[in-house]
mmCIF file of C-alpha atoms and ligand atoms in Angstrom:
data_model
loop_
_atom_site.group_PDB
_atom_site.id
_atom_site.type_symbol
_atom_site.label_atom_id
_atom_site.label_comp_id
_atom_site.label_asym_id
_atom_site.label_seq_id
_atom_site.Cartn_x
_atom_site.Cartn_y
_atom_site.Cartn_z
ATOM 1 C CA MET A 1 -18.627 -9.827 37.407
ATOM 2 C CA ASP A 2 -20.011 -6.826 39.318
ATOM 3 C CA GLU A 3 -23.151 -8.469 40.652
ATOM 4 C CA LYS A 4 -21.015 -11.130 42.295
ATOM 5 C CA LEU A 5 -19.119 -8.587 44.335
ATOM 6 C CA MET A 6 -19.737 -7.936 47.964
ATOM 7 C CA ASP A 7 -22.256 -5.244 48.490
ATOM 8 C CA ASN A 8 -20.321 -3.033 50.872
ATOM 9 C CA SER A 9 -19.656 0.665 50.807
ATOM 10 C CA MET A 10 -16.080 0.523 49.643
ATOM 11 C CA ASN A 11 -15.185 -0.194 46.045
ATOM 12 C CA HIS A 12 -11.813 -1.854 46.745
ATOM 13 C CA PRO A 13 -10.764 -4.487 47.316
ATOM 14 C CA ARG A 14 -13.757 -5.809 45.417
ATOM 15 C CA ILE A 15 -13.531 -9.373 46.493
ATOM 16 C CA PRO A 16 -16.257 -11.804 45.499
ATOM 17 C CA MET A 17 -17.969 -13.217 48.599
ATOM 18 C CA ASP A 18 -17.374 -16.859 47.656
ATOM 19 C CA ILE A 19 -13.625 -16.295 47.351
ATOM 20 C CA LEU A 20 -13.563 -14.402 50.587
ATOM 21 C CA LEU A 21 -15.370 -17.044 52.568
ATOM 22 C CA GLN A 22 -13.897 -20.178 51.068
ATOM 23 C CA SER A 23 -10.240 -19.349 50.672
ATOM 24 C CA ARG A 24 -7.619 -20.317 53.165
ATOM 25 C CA THR A 25 -6.200 -17.249 54.881
ATOM 26 C CA PRO A 26 -3.872 -15.450 54.824
ATOM 27 C CA PHE A 27 -3.678 -14.751 51.116
ATOM 28 C CA TYR A 28 -2.875 -11.921 48.780
ATOM 29 C CA TYR A 29 -5.797 -10.783 46.687
ATOM 30 C CA TYR A 30 -4.845 -9.068 43.449
ATOM 31 C CA ASP A 31 -7.329 -6.891 41.604
ATOM 32 C CA MET A 32 -6.137 -7.353 38.030
ATOM 33 C CA GLU A 33 -8.334 -4.559 36.784
ATOM 34 C CA VAL A 34 -6.462 -2.090 38.969
ATOM 35 C CA LEU A 35 -3.201 -3.475 37.598
ATOM 36 C CA HIS A 36 -4.438 -3.043 34.029
ATOM 37 C CA GLN A 37 -5.690 0.486 34.660
ATOM 38 C CA THR A 38 -2.340 1.378 36.200
ATOM 39 C CA LEU A 39 -0.437 0.048 33.203
ATOM 40 C CA GLU A 40 -2.787 1.874 30.817
ATOM 41 C CA GLU A 41 -2.062 5.120 32.651
ATOM 42 C CA ILE A 42 1.662 4.578 32.299
ATOM 43 C CA LYS A 43 1.194 3.953 28.600
ATOM 44 C CA ARG A 44 -0.872 7.114 28.269
ATOM 45 C CA HIS A 45 1.597 9.370 30.060
ATOM 46 C CA THR A 46 4.673 8.054 28.274
ATOM 47 C CA ALA A 47 3.167 8.188 24.782
ATOM 48 C CA GLY A 48 5.506 10.102 22.526
ATOM 49 C CA MET A 49 8.466 9.910 24.936
ATOM 50 C CA ASN A 50 11.574 8.092 23.749
ATOM 51 C CA CYS A 51 11.645 5.892 26.832
ATOM 52 C CA VAL A 52 11.357 2.378 28.215
ATOM 53 C CA VAL A 53 9.610 1.810 31.535
ATOM 54 C CA HIS A 54 11.184 -1.142 33.324
ATOM 55 C CA TYR A 55 9.143 -2.937 35.949
ATOM 56 C CA ALA A 56 11.194 -3.630 39.094
ATOM 57 C CA LEU A 57 10.448 -7.302 39.746
ATOM 58 C CA LYS A 58 11.592 -7.049 43.334
ATOM 59 C CA ALA A 59 8.316 -5.288 44.137
ATOM 60 C CA ASN A 60 6.330 -8.378 43.210
ATOM 61 C CA GLY A 61 7.603 -11.402 41.331
ATOM 62 C CA ASN A 62 4.372 -13.410 41.306
ATOM 63 C CA PHE A 63 4.249 -15.086 37.894
ATOM 64 C CA ASN A 64 0.658 -14.084 37.109
ATOM 65 C CA ILE A 65 1.454 -10.470 37.897
ATOM 66 C CA ILE A 66 4.720 -10.260 35.972
ATOM 67 C CA SER A 67 3.371 -12.017 32.906
ATOM 68 C CA GLU A 68 0.504 -9.486 32.743
ATOM 69 C CA ILE A 69 2.981 -6.622 33.028
ATOM 70 C CA ALA A 70 5.160 -8.139 30.296
ATOM 71 C CA LYS A 71 2.149 -8.052 27.931
ATOM 72 C CA TYR A 72 2.171 -4.245 28.155
ATOM 73 C CA GLY A 73 5.603 -4.094 26.553
ATOM 74 C CA LEU A 74 7.473 -2.950 29.648
ATOM 75 C CA GLY A 75 11.117 -3.787 30.257
ATOM 76 C CA ALA A 76 12.318 -5.464 33.460
ATOM 77 C CA ASP A 77 14.557 -4.162 36.230
ATOM 78 C CA LEU A 78 16.266 -7.115 37.907
ATOM 79 C CA VAL A 79 18.522 -7.647 40.890
ATOM 80 C CA SER A 80 19.332 -11.360 40.866
ATOM 81 C CA GLY A 81 19.909 -14.288 38.540
ATOM 82 C CA ASN A 82 16.614 -15.799 39.613
ATOM 83 C CA GLU A 83 14.818 -12.576 38.702
ATOM 84 C CA ILE A 84 16.435 -12.757 35.248
ATOM 85 C CA LYS A 85 15.083 -16.311 34.863
ATOM 86 C CA ALA A 86 11.619 -15.309 36.083
ATOM 87 C CA ALA A 87 11.483 -12.294 33.754
ATOM 88 C CA ILE A 88 12.402 -14.439 30.761
ATOM 89 C CA GLU A 89 9.768 -17.004 31.661
ATOM 90 C CA ALA A 90 7.171 -14.245 32.035
ATOM 91 C CA GLY A 91 7.875 -12.983 28.530
ATOM 92 C CA PHE A 92 9.952 -9.834 29.035
ATOM 93 C CA PRO A 93 12.361 -9.416 26.108
ATOM 94 C CA ALA A 94 16.001 -9.885 27.157
ATOM 95 C CA HIS A 95 17.152 -6.734 25.376
ATOM 96 C CA GLU A 96 14.781 -4.702 27.574
ATOM 97 C CA MET A 97 16.221 -6.043 30.822
ATOM 98 C CA ALA A 98 18.441 -4.067 33.163
ATOM 99 C CA PHE A 99 20.388 -5.863 35.877
ATOM 100 C CA SER A 100 21.224 -3.804 38.991
ATOM 101 C CA GLY A 101 22.770 -4.595 42.356
ATOM 102 C CA VAL A 102 26.037 -4.031 44.210
ATOM 103 C CA GLY A 103 26.915 -7.726 44.535
ATOM 104 C CA LYS A 104 26.307 -9.499 41.245
ATOM 105 C CA THR A 105 27.944 -12.925 41.390
ATOM 106 C CA ASP A 106 29.744 -14.584 38.484
ATOM 107 C CA TRP A 107 26.940 -17.009 37.621
ATOM 108 C CA GLU A 108 24.447 -14.148 37.559
ATOM 109 C CA ILE A 109 26.650 -12.038 35.279
ATOM 110 C CA LYS A 110 27.222 -15.021 32.987
ATOM 111 C CA LEU A 111 23.481 -15.713 32.858
ATOM 112 C CA GLY A 112 22.826 -12.100 31.903
ATOM 113 C CA LEU A 113 25.476 -12.272 29.168
ATOM 114 C CA GLU A 114 24.218 -15.601 27.877
ATOM 115 C CA LYS A 115 20.625 -14.320 27.676
ATOM 116 C CA GLY A 116 21.723 -11.069 26.031
ATOM 117 C CA ILE A 117 20.211 -8.649 28.530
ATOM 118 C CA GLY A 118 20.055 -5.010 27.504
ATOM 119 C CA CYS A 119 22.050 -3.436 30.315
ATOM 120 C CA PHE A 120 24.136 -4.210 33.367
ATOM 121 C CA ASN A 121 23.845 -1.327 35.813
ATOM 122 C CA VAL A 122 27.374 -1.370 37.189
ATOM 123 C CA GLU A 123 28.078 -0.122 40.699
ATOM 124 C CA SER A 124 31.889 -0.336 41.080
ATOM 125 C CA ILE A 125 35.214 -0.668 39.247
ATOM 126 C CA PRO A 126 35.812 -4.259 40.442
ATOM 127 C CA GLU A 127 32.395 -5.205 39.045
ATOM 128 C CA LEU A 128 33.178 -3.479 35.747
ATOM 129 C CA ASP A 129 36.436 -5.418 35.414
ATOM 130 C CA ILE A 130 34.784 -8.760 36.199
ATOM 131 C CA ILE A 131 31.993 -8.164 33.681
ATOM 132 C CA ASN A 132 34.627 -7.299 31.070
ATOM 133 C CA GLN A 133 36.607 -10.455 31.917
ATOM 134 C CA LEU A 134 33.581 -12.782 31.858
ATOM 135 C CA ALA A 135 32.317 -11.209 28.621
ATOM 136 C CA SER A 136 35.748 -11.726 27.079
ATOM 137 C CA GLU A 137 35.756 -15.407 28.119
ATOM 138 C CA MET A 138 32.331 -15.813 26.523
ATOM 139 C CA GLY A 139 33.275 -13.900 23.381
ATOM 140 C CA LYS A 140 30.676 -11.220 24.083
ATOM 141 C CA THR A 141 30.389 -7.495 24.677
ATOM 142 C CA ALA A 142 28.439 -6.413 27.755
ATOM 143 C CA PRO A 143 26.134 -3.391 27.440
ATOM 144 C CA ILE A 144 26.391 -1.388 30.639
ATOM 145 C CA ALA A 145 25.352 1.778 32.427
ATOM 146 C CA ILE A 146 27.267 3.136 35.374
ATOM 147 C CA ARG A 147 25.207 3.711 38.475
ATOM 148 C CA VAL A 148 25.824 7.171 39.817
ATOM 149 C CA ASN A 149 25.192 8.113 43.408
ATOM 150 C CA PRO A 150 23.985 11.710 42.960
ATOM 151 C CA ASP A 151 23.938 12.504 46.703
ATOM 152 C CA ILE A 152 20.314 13.649 46.633
ATOM 153 C CA ASP A 153 18.200 13.107 49.733
ATOM 154 C CA ALA A 154 14.753 11.964 48.623
ATOM 155 C CA HIS A 155 13.365 12.571 52.155
ATOM 156 C CA THR A 156 11.944 9.111 52.458
ATOM 157 C CA HIS A 157 12.403 6.383 55.090
ATOM 158 C CA LYS A 158 16.091 5.947 55.889
ATOM 159 C CA TYR A 159 15.974 2.228 55.054
ATOM 160 C CA ILE A 160 14.835 2.975 51.496
ATOM 161 C CA THR A 161 17.035 5.993 50.746
ATOM 162 C CA THR A 162 19.580 5.007 48.138
ATOM 163 C CA GLY A 163 20.976 8.145 46.547
ATOM 164 C CA THR A 164 22.923 9.807 49.367
ATOM 165 C CA ALA A 165 26.683 9.657 49.855
ATOM 166 C CA GLU A 166 26.423 7.328 52.826
ATOM 167 C CA ASN A 167 24.616 4.587 50.905
ATOM 168 C CA LYS A 168 26.393 1.596 49.420
ATOM 169 C CA PHE A 169 24.852 2.212 46.004
ATOM 170 C CA GLY A 170 26.574 3.625 42.937
ATOM 171 C CA ILE A 171 29.668 5.722 42.344
ATOM 172 C CA GLY A 172 29.940 9.306 43.618
ATOM 173 C CA ILE A 173 29.948 12.088 41.037
ATOM 174 C CA LYS A 174 33.499 13.179 41.906
ATOM 175 C CA ALA A 175 34.867 9.674 41.323
ATOM 176 C CA LEU A 176 32.840 9.096 38.170
ATOM 177 C CA LEU A 177 34.944 10.441 35.289
ATOM 178 C CA PRO A 178 37.850 7.955 35.652
ATOM 179 C CA VAL A 179 35.302 5.103 35.846
ATOM 180 C CA VAL A 180 33.592 6.311 32.669
ATOM 181 C CA ARG A 181 36.964 6.570 30.897
ATOM 182 C CA HIS A 182 37.932 3.118 32.146
ATOM 183 C CA ALA A 183 34.634 1.663 30.858
ATOM 184 C CA LEU A 184 35.214 3.280 27.467
ATOM 185 C CA GLU A 185 38.612 1.610 27.218
ATOM 186 C CA LEU A 186 37.548 -1.928 28.146
ATOM 187 C CA PRO A 187 37.262 -4.041 24.971
ATOM 188 C CA HIS A 188 34.298 -6.169 26.081
ATOM 189 C CA ILE A 189 32.241 -3.333 27.545
ATOM 190 C CA HIS A 190 29.809 -1.149 25.641
ATOM 191 C CA LEU A 191 29.032 1.887 27.775
ATOM 192 C CA ARG A 192 25.436 2.863 27.043
ATOM 193 C CA GLY A 193 24.799 5.442 29.701
ATOM 194 C CA LEU A 194 24.350 6.435 33.307
ATOM 195 C CA HIS A 195 21.963 5.028 35.890
ATOM 196 C CA PHE A 196 20.430 6.835 38.876
ATOM 197 C CA HIS A 197 17.975 5.791 41.573
ATOM 198 C CA ILE A 198 17.441 8.110 44.516
ATOM 199 C CA GLY A 199 15.101 6.099 46.736
ATOM 200 C CA SER A 200 11.621 4.710 47.109
ATOM 201 C CA GLN A 201 8.162 5.901 48.223
ATOM 202 C CA ILE A 202 8.963 9.438 47.033
ATOM 203 C CA THR A 203 5.825 11.561 47.116
ATOM 204 C CA GLN A 204 7.240 15.004 46.283
ATOM 205 C CA MET A 205 8.495 15.948 42.834
ATOM 206 C CA GLN A 206 11.290 18.187 44.152
ATOM 207 C CA PRO A 207 13.884 15.399 44.550
ATOM 208 C CA TYR A 208 13.196 14.384 40.928
ATOM 209 C CA VAL A 209 13.653 17.983 39.788
ATOM 210 C CA MET A 210 17.017 17.977 41.590
ATOM 211 C CA LEU A 211 17.876 14.689 39.939
ATOM 212 C CA CYS A 212 17.135 16.170 36.505
ATOM 213 C CA GLN A 213 19.306 19.204 37.269
ATOM 214 C CA THR A 214 22.156 16.962 38.390
ATOM 215 C CA ILE A 215 21.874 14.852 35.247
ATOM 216 C CA ASN A 216 21.758 17.953 33.029
ATOM 217 C CA ALA A 217 24.912 19.394 34.623
ATOM 218 C CA LEU A 218 26.694 16.042 34.372
ATOM 219 C CA GLN A 219 25.810 15.642 30.703
ATOM 220 C CA ASP A 220 26.945 19.196 29.914
ATOM 221 C CA HIS A 221 30.229 18.517 31.656
ATOM 222 C CA TYR A 222 30.784 15.173 29.939
ATOM 223 C CA GLU A 223 29.925 16.539 26.516
ATOM 224 C CA GLN A 224 32.707 19.076 26.932
ATOM 225 C CA GLN A 225 35.010 16.073 27.317
ATOM 226 C CA GLY A 226 33.561 14.551 24.148
ATOM 227 C CA ILE A 227 31.552 11.901 26.017
ATOM 228 C CA ARG A 228 27.944 11.308 25.023
ATOM 229 C CA PHE A 229 25.503 8.759 26.387
ATOM 230 C CA GLU A 230 22.888 6.946 24.296
ATOM 231 C CA MET A 231 20.768 6.303 27.373
ATOM 232 C CA ILE A 232 19.993 7.738 30.800
ATOM 233 C CA ASN A 233 18.259 5.619 33.448
ATOM 234 C CA VAL A 234 16.511 7.799 36.020
ATOM 235 C CA GLY A 235 15.489 4.878 38.284
ATOM 236 C CA GLY A 236 12.146 4.585 40.001
ATOM 237 C CA GLY A 237 10.821 5.351 43.444
ATOM 238 C CA LEU A 238 7.527 7.144 42.897
ATOM 239 C CA GLY A 239 5.310 6.703 45.958
ATOM 240 C CA ILE A 240 1.714 5.595 46.426
ATOM 241 C CA ASP A 241 -0.997 6.733 48.829
ATOM 242 C CA TYR A 242 -1.023 4.265 51.725
ATOM 243 C CA ASN A 243 -3.369 6.425 53.806
ATOM 244 C CA ASP A 244 -6.166 6.738 51.315
ATOM 245 C CA PRO A 245 -5.739 4.121 48.584
ATOM 246 C CA ASP A 246 -9.268 4.409 47.191
ATOM 247 C CA THR A 247 -8.898 8.107 46.422
ATOM 248 C CA HIS A 248 -5.551 7.563 44.710
ATOM 249 C CA LEU A 249 -5.817 4.043 43.380
ATOM 250 C CA ILE A 250 -3.800 5.075 40.331
ATOM 251 C CA PRO A 251 -0.575 6.873 41.274
ATOM 252 C CA ASP A 252 0.176 10.369 40.028
ATOM 253 C CA PHE A 253 2.011 9.373 36.854
ATOM 254 C CA LYS A 254 1.086 12.649 35.221
ATOM 255 C CA SER A 255 3.187 14.719 37.644
ATOM 256 C CA TYR A 256 5.969 12.154 37.641
ATOM 257 C CA PHE A 257 6.481 11.865 33.893
ATOM 258 C CA SER A 258 5.862 15.556 33.247
ATOM 259 C CA THR A 259 8.581 16.412 35.782
ATOM 260 C CA PHE A 260 11.075 14.601 33.582
ATOM 261 C CA LYS A 261 9.566 15.976 30.364
ATOM 262 C CA GLN A 262 9.919 19.467 31.759
ATOM 263 C CA HIS A 263 13.242 19.331 33.612
ATOM 264 C CA LEU A 264 15.404 16.703 31.959
ATOM 265 C CA ASN A 265 17.441 18.013 29.068
ATOM 266 C CA VAL A 266 17.258 14.914 26.877
ATOM 267 C CA ARG A 267 19.878 14.817 24.118
ATOM 268 C CA PRO A 268 18.839 14.069 20.496
ATOM 269 C CA ASN A 269 17.954 10.370 20.084
ATOM 270 C CA GLN A 270 18.759 9.713 23.731
ATOM 271 C CA LEU A 271 16.676 6.989 25.355
ATOM 272 C CA ILE A 272 15.325 7.395 28.900
ATOM 273 C CA HIS A 273 14.859 4.404 31.162
ATOM 274 C CA PHE A 274 12.478 4.424 34.118
ATOM 275 C CA GLU A 275 12.408 1.670 36.744
ATOM 276 C CA LEU A 276 9.115 1.607 38.595
ATOM 277 C CA GLY A 277 8.071 -1.054 41.071
ATOM 278 C CA ARG A 278 5.747 0.102 43.837
ATOM 279 C CA THR A 279 3.530 2.325 41.697
ATOM 280 C CA ILE A 280 2.819 -0.477 39.252
ATOM 281 C CA VAL A 281 1.709 -3.167 41.690
ATOM 282 C CA GLY A 282 1.211 -1.498 45.090
ATOM 283 C CA GLN A 283 -2.489 -0.668 44.953
ATOM 284 C CA CYS A 284 -3.708 -3.809 43.193
ATOM 285 C CA GLY A 285 -2.856 -6.082 46.127
ATOM 286 C CA SER A 286 -4.420 -6.578 49.566
ATOM 287 C CA LEU A 287 -3.422 -9.060 52.231
ATOM 288 C CA ILE A 288 -6.537 -10.853 53.441
ATOM 289 C CA THR A 289 -6.355 -12.252 56.948
ATOM 290 C CA ARG A 290 -8.726 -13.797 59.456
ATOM 291 C CA VAL A 291 -9.135 -12.714 63.060
ATOM 292 C CA VAL A 292 -8.039 -15.552 65.331
ATOM 293 C CA PHE A 293 -8.716 -13.905 68.682
ATOM 294 C CA VAL A 294 -9.628 -10.549 70.145
ATOM 295 C CA LYS A 295 -8.068 -10.022 73.546
ATOM 296 C CA GLU A 296 -7.769 -7.262 76.071
ATOM 297 C CA ASN A 297 -4.710 -6.463 78.204
ATOM 298 C CA ARG A 298 -4.518 -3.571 80.619
ATOM 299 C CA ASN A 299 -7.098 -1.482 78.771
ATOM 300 C CA LYS A 300 -5.568 -2.254 75.397
ATOM 301 C CA LYS A 301 -7.476 -4.277 72.852
ATOM 302 C CA PHE A 302 -5.625 -6.567 70.484
ATOM 303 C CA ILE A 303 -6.882 -8.069 67.276
ATOM 304 C CA ILE A 304 -4.763 -11.149 66.647
ATOM 305 C CA VAL A 305 -4.846 -12.195 62.998
ATOM 306 C CA ASP A 306 -3.528 -15.219 61.162
ATOM 307 C CA ALA A 307 -1.199 -13.139 58.947
ATOM 308 C CA GLY A 308 2.062 -11.968 60.405
ATOM 309 C CA MET A 309 5.267 -10.160 59.595
ATOM 310 C CA THR A 310 6.239 -13.240 57.591
ATOM 311 C CA ASP A 311 3.467 -12.387 55.119
ATOM 312 C CA LEU A 312 3.901 -8.603 55.091
ATOM 313 C CA ILE A 313 7.021 -7.269 56.769
ATOM 314 C CA ARG A 314 6.688 -3.569 55.904
ATOM 315 C CA PRO A 315 5.050 -2.434 59.177
ATOM 316 C CA ALA A 316 7.587 -4.400 61.273
ATOM 317 C CA LEU A 317 10.615 -3.363 59.235
ATOM 318 C CA TYR A 318 9.893 0.265 58.358
ATOM 319 C CA GLY A 319 7.051 1.142 60.721
ATOM 320 C CA ALA A 320 5.040 1.442 57.496
ATOM 321 C CA TYR A 321 1.371 2.421 57.576
ATOM 322 C CA HIS A 322 -1.156 0.251 55.731
ATOM 323 C CA LYS A 323 -4.860 0.958 55.790
ATOM 324 C CA ILE A 324 -6.810 -1.920 57.353
ATOM 325 C CA GLU A 325 -10.467 -2.676 56.678
ATOM 326 C CA ASN A 326 -12.799 -5.121 58.316
ATOM 327 C CA LEU A 327 -14.530 -6.772 55.351
ATOM 328 C CA THR A 328 -17.134 -8.678 57.304
ATOM 329 C CA ALA A 329 -18.184 -6.331 60.140
ATOM 330 C CA GLY A 330 -21.674 -4.900 59.797
ATOM 331 C CA GLN A 331 -22.054 -1.260 58.777
ATOM 332 C CA ALA A 332 -23.590 -0.309 62.112
ATOM 333 C CA GLU A 333 -20.871 -1.642 64.401
ATOM 334 C CA PRO A 334 -19.415 0.944 66.813
ATOM 335 C CA MET A 335 -15.792 1.989 66.333
ATOM 336 C CA GLU A 336 -13.148 0.701 68.733
ATOM 337 C CA VAL A 337 -9.399 1.259 69.047
ATOM 338 C CA TYR A 338 -7.157 -1.786 68.560
ATOM 339 C CA ASP A 339 -3.623 -2.924 67.997
ATOM 340 C CA VAL A 340 -3.686 -5.350 65.081
ATOM 341 C CA VAL A 341 -1.006 -7.983 65.586
ATOM 342 C CA GLY A 342 0.202 -11.225 64.037
ATOM 343 C CA PRO A 343 1.032 -14.579 65.612
ATOM 344 C CA VAL A 344 4.814 -14.492 65.058
ATOM 345 C CA CYS A 345 7.077 -14.589 68.115
ATOM 346 C CA GLU A 346 8.472 -11.071 67.686
ATOM 347 C CA SER A 347 7.308 -7.890 69.410
ATOM 348 C CA THR A 348 7.477 -6.026 66.092
ATOM 349 C CA ASP A 349 4.904 -8.359 64.565
ATOM 350 C CA VAL A 350 2.340 -5.559 64.580
ATOM 351 C CA PHE A 351 0.310 -4.341 61.594
ATOM 352 C CA ALA A 352 -1.170 -1.300 63.329
ATOM 353 C CA HIS A 353 -1.055 0.487 66.663
ATOM 354 C CA ASP A 354 -4.104 2.248 68.104
ATOM 355 C CA ARG A 355 -6.172 1.808 64.961
ATOM 356 C CA GLU A 356 -9.878 2.658 64.843
ATOM 357 C CA LEU A 357 -11.885 -0.212 63.408
ATOM 358 C CA PRO A 358 -15.474 -1.331 63.692
ATOM 359 C CA LEU A 359 -16.129 -3.717 66.587
ATOM 360 C CA THR A 360 -14.229 -6.814 65.517
ATOM 361 C CA LYS A 361 -14.731 -10.415 66.499
ATOM 362 C CA ARG A 362 -13.153 -13.821 66.029
ATOM 363 C CA GLY A 363 -13.583 -15.049 62.450
ATOM 364 C CA ASP A 364 -13.828 -11.580 60.857
ATOM 365 C CA LEU A 365 -11.840 -11.015 57.681
ATOM 366 C CA LEU A 366 -9.545 -8.009 57.416
ATOM 367 C CA ALA A 367 -7.903 -6.508 54.340
ATOM 368 C CA VAL A 368 -4.493 -4.918 54.723
ATOM 369 C CA ARG A 369 -4.492 -2.545 51.794
ATOM 370 C CA SER A 370 -1.816 -1.328 49.356
ATOM 371 C CA ALA A 371 0.139 -4.523 49.874
ATOM 372 C CA GLY A 372 0.844 -5.429 46.249
ATOM 373 C CA ALA A 373 4.399 -4.095 46.352
ATOM 374 C CA TYR A 374 7.062 -5.499 48.677
ATOM 375 C CA GLY A 375 4.424 -7.689 50.328
ATOM 376 C CA GLU A 376 4.413 -11.173 48.855
ATOM 377 C CA SER A 377 7.928 -10.662 47.474
ATOM 378 C CA MET A 378 9.337 -10.098 50.971
ATOM 379 C CA ALA A 379 7.487 -12.972 52.618
ATOM 380 C CA SER A 380 9.451 -15.505 54.655
ATOM 381 C CA THR A 381 8.883 -18.799 56.416
ATOM 382 C CA TYR A 382 10.142 -17.688 59.854
ATOM 383 C CA ASN A 383 8.536 -19.786 62.613
ATOM 384 C CA MET A 384 8.141 -22.451 59.881
ATOM 385 C CA ARG A 385 5.064 -20.685 58.675
ATOM 386 C CA ASP A 386 3.590 -21.312 55.239
ATOM 387 C CA LEU A 387 4.070 -18.673 52.569
ATOM 388 C CA PRO A 388 0.861 -16.741 51.851
ATOM 389 C CA GLY A 389 -1.297 -17.817 48.915
ATOM 390 C CA SER A 390 -2.374 -15.572 46.060
ATOM 391 C CA ILE A 391 -5.758 -15.137 44.406
ATOM 392 C CA PHE A 392 -6.545 -13.035 41.349
ATOM 393 C CA SER A 393 -9.698 -11.143 40.511
ATOM 394 C CA SER A 394 -10.183 -12.418 36.985
ATOM 395 C CA PRO A 395 -9.555 -15.812 35.387
ATOM 396 C CA LEU A 396 -6.014 -15.956 34.043
HETATM 397 N N1 LLP B 1 15.533 0.717 40.757
HETATM 398 C C1 LLP B 1 16.399 0.408 41.740
HETATM 399 C C2 LLP B 1 17.827 0.448 41.453
HETATM 400 C C3 LLP B 1 15.925 0.075 43.017
HETATM 401 O O1 LLP B 1 16.789 -0.214 43.974
HETATM 402 C C4 LLP B 1 14.526 0.043 43.253
HETATM 403 C C5 LLP B 1 13.989 -0.326 44.572
HETATM 404 C C6 LLP B 1 13.664 0.343 42.190
HETATM 405 C C7 LLP B 1 14.203 0.684 40.958
HETATM 406 C C8 LLP B 1 12.171 0.324 42.329
HETATM 407 O O2 LLP B 1 11.751 1.271 43.260
HETATM 408 P P1 LLP B 1 10.184 1.577 43.472
HETATM 409 O O3 LLP B 1 9.671 2.214 42.212
HETATM 410 O O4 LLP B 1 9.511 0.304 43.763
HETATM 411 O O5 LLP B 1 10.174 2.485 44.640
HETATM 412 N N2 LLP B 1 11.120 -2.859 50.465
HETATM 413 C C9 LLP B 1 10.966 -1.426 50.488
HETATM 414 C C10 LLP B 1 11.335 -0.788 49.168
HETATM 415 C C11 LLP B 1 12.735 -1.141 48.720
HETATM 416 C C12 LLP B 1 13.074 -0.529 47.374
HETATM 417 C C13 LLP B 1 14.339 -1.110 46.846
HETATM 418 N N3 LLP B 1 14.727 -0.602 45.571
HETATM 419 C C14 LLP B 1 9.534 -1.104 50.886
HETATM 420 O O6 LLP B 1 8.767 -2.018 51.149
HETATM 421 O O7 LLP B 1 9.172 0.070 51.000
#
């Protein structure tokens, strides 16, 4: 397919010209080869480890994406009944599904029990009791892990920090032992292990080293009480390079997995669960949008595009940086400084402030890069806008 690709200096997103020019914008463009390479890398770096990597569907639940991921034998990390349904339809095996979330409702718990999912990641005593009760009514035993809040600051954006004491997630270490004992006593609960997740877009390995140390100390302590776990879920959260996606198209899985190999004291026959979302799908997706107008206000130049915060909310919600490329500007155009904004009636509907881009004009096509994770899955119809479309690089 290479000769069909646009002949421009960048290698990604490699969007065929006919797709680019004929498709209705805005749309997500997914480079399936990048997705496959990413999954291959995960396979390579986990070879020989007694582990299951669960894909966190919340990052991107597009059917074509999740069914490709399922083919690689990954498990699924789910946070709603509808995600359970989608994962089953995509081909993930039920026994490799983990169901997280602080507010699981009865129908969602029942669905998980009925489908025979591999693990409920339980976040509170009331939830534990309800799962036990519903499992008893259905004549089943629920496999669970208890989500621990390890009080580790992953030094990431405060909206995506999950493992500190002030977050709603999990049970604090000091309060944990009675919950573990309670779980062990409940007749319709099978306690498999402990679950941790310290945050998202984590680019340093130090917080993971601290997580391993915390888990090691906890396991030592619990073993003295005669409690052993068959499984430990270390969560996800590894970050991607938003600034320079082409240099780091495949995330640094080597450092990530070797951190756990080196620092986590895995017990004999103990299974490790990982739950990765962003690193699996982040770099394969770009949001493609068309320039509607270029306007100037008090010495500021605005590029107004047809995509908005309804299509990709990360810049508006977290002030997140995404690289933006003009796919149709000529190579020789001079550079200008712009704010790139959407059409939605909100002042935060801004993709970039003071961004250098080649001279841009009405009709140009821009790619907002690294948008495969938490892009399409967080889209909304605010202002009664259409949801963005999706186009894939290879025939599916
Ligand atoms: N496991 C649990 C329990 C989680 O809460 C999450 C993400 C993951 C795994 C996957 O984390 P990942 O590997 O994708 O970092 N919308 C935000 C990110 C929210 C993350 C929520 N939890 C963003 O756009 O940055």
